[in-house]
Amino acid sequence: MGTPKRNGMEFDCQRNGMRFDFEHECILDHKGFRYSCQIKNISISGALVCAKDFPPGHLQLGDTCALLLCTDPTVIHGEYTSRVTRLEPSKIGLFFLGMAF
């Protein structure tokens, strides 16, 4: 599959730690727009989310967004600033920024 690239920059899809299947509703916040998603799996360094209604082309590799671990944006249980490292139809791979490993 190779390493994803955007404008000559490489984005590593490798995640640290064991991945856990975690079927949980969440919100992806990108440029002030919030989209309902479902976490498919999560690790200490990132997550794979399913976003069926996410507009194609709205997100690019390397973009920064926030993953909110809730379905109600007024009650945020956890918000993780992330970099997009993988894009597939309806699937988005995220790397958590600011996490010490």
C-alpha positions as a printed NumPy array, in Angstrom:
array([[  0.   ,   0.   ,   0.   ],
       [  2.914,   2.368,   0.641],
       [  3.102,   5.548,   2.66 ],
       [  0.412,   8.149,   1.878],
       [  1.744,  11.415,   0.451],
       [  0.39 ,  14.917,   0.038],
       [  2.411,  17.635,  -1.699],
       [  5.513,  15.463,  -1.397],
       [  5.088,  15.007,   2.373],
       [  4.754,  11.506,   3.762],
       [  2.254,  10.573,   6.461],
       [  2.966,   7.495,   8.524],
       [ -0.071,   5.235,   9.026],
       [  1.749,   3.251,  11.719],
       [  0.133,   3.62 ,  15.128],
       [  1.788,   3.003,  18.491],
       [  0.162,   0.522,  20.805],
       [ -2.492,  -2.104,  20.379],
       [ -5.658,  -1.167,  18.513],
       [ -8.951,  -1.8  ,  20.233],
       [-12.243,  -2.194,  18.421],
       [-14.407,   0.508,  19.878],
       [-17.799,   0.931,  18.223],
       [-18.673,   4.325,  19.695],
       [-20.402,   7.393,  18.294],
       [-18.296,  10.539,  18.145],
       [-18.002,  13.899,  16.406],
       [-15.298,  15.01 ,  13.98 ],
       [-14.757,  18.779,  14.013],
       [-13.012,  20.187,  10.937],
       [-12.799,  23.914,  10.197],
       [-15.787,  24.639,  12.437],
       [-18.027,  21.999,  10.854],
       [-19.057,  19.013,  12.964],
       [-19.845,  15.595,  11.536],
       [-21.312,  12.553,  13.254],
       [-18.96 ,   9.584,  13.048],
       [-18.338,   6.226,  14.614],
       [-14.985,   5.157,  16.005],
       [-14.053,   1.786,  14.493],
       [-10.843,   1.264,  16.435],
       [ -8.584,   3.284,  18.685],
       [ -5.04 ,   3.106,  20.05 ],
       [ -2.878,   5.287,  22.243],
       [ -1.73 ,   7.274,  19.184],
       [ -4.768,   7.453,  16.919],
       [ -8.136,   6.244,  15.739],
       [ -9.977,   5.029,  12.658],
       [-13.405,   6.617,  12.272],
       [-16.246,   5.892,   9.885],
       [-17.942,   8.992,   8.515],
       [-20.613,   7.954,   6.031],
       [-21.999,  11.456,   5.426],
       [-18.656,  13.277,   5.275],
       [-18.477,  15.4  ,   2.091],
       [-15.877,  13.992,  -0.362],
       [-12.854,  16.229,  -0.85 ],
       [-13.61 ,  18.26 ,   2.285],
       [-10.69 ,  16.674,   4.148],
       [ -7.127,  16.198,   2.891],
       [ -4.175,  14.182,   4.156],
       [ -2.295,  16.26 ,   6.708],
       [ -5.318,  18.361,   7.721],
       [ -5.81 ,  19.026,  11.413],
       [ -9.149,  18.338,  13.066],
       [-10.572,  17.443,  16.475],
       [-12.122,  14.163,  17.538],
       [-14.778,  14.601,  20.224],
       [-15.531,  11.435,  22.168],
       [-19.223,  12.186,  22.534],
       [-22.353,  12.806,  20.485],
       [-23.388,  16.016,  22.235],
       [-20.953,  18.857,  21.482],
       [-22.179,  20.799,  24.537],
       [-20.925,  18.04 ,  26.866],
       [-17.407,  17.188,  25.717],
       [-15.888,  14.211,  27.53 ],
       [-12.663,  14.291,  25.556],
       [-11.35 ,  16.255,  22.615],
       [ -8.263,  15.122,  20.72 ],
       [ -6.534,  17.34 ,  18.196],
       [ -5.554,  15.039,  15.338],
       [ -3.834,  14.92 ,  11.961],
       [ -5.476,  13.066,   9.065],
       [ -3.139,  10.247,   8.006],
       [ -5.473,   8.036,   5.984],
       [ -8.483,   8.691,   3.755],
       [-10.697,   6.033,   2.243],
       [-14.337,   6.156,   1.212],
       [-16.154,   6.768,   4.524],
       [-13.029,   5.981,   6.64 ],
       [-10.633,   8.507,   8.142],
       [ -7.401,   7.625,   9.937],
       [ -6.353,  10.066,  12.652],
       [ -3.07 ,  10.545,  14.53 ],
       [ -3.455,  12.232,  17.917],
       [ -1.255,  15.323,  18.218],
       [  0.276,  16.491,  21.467],
       [  0.365,  13.02 ,  23.004],
       [  3.631,  11.911,  24.62 ],
       [  4.633,   8.3  ,  23.865]])
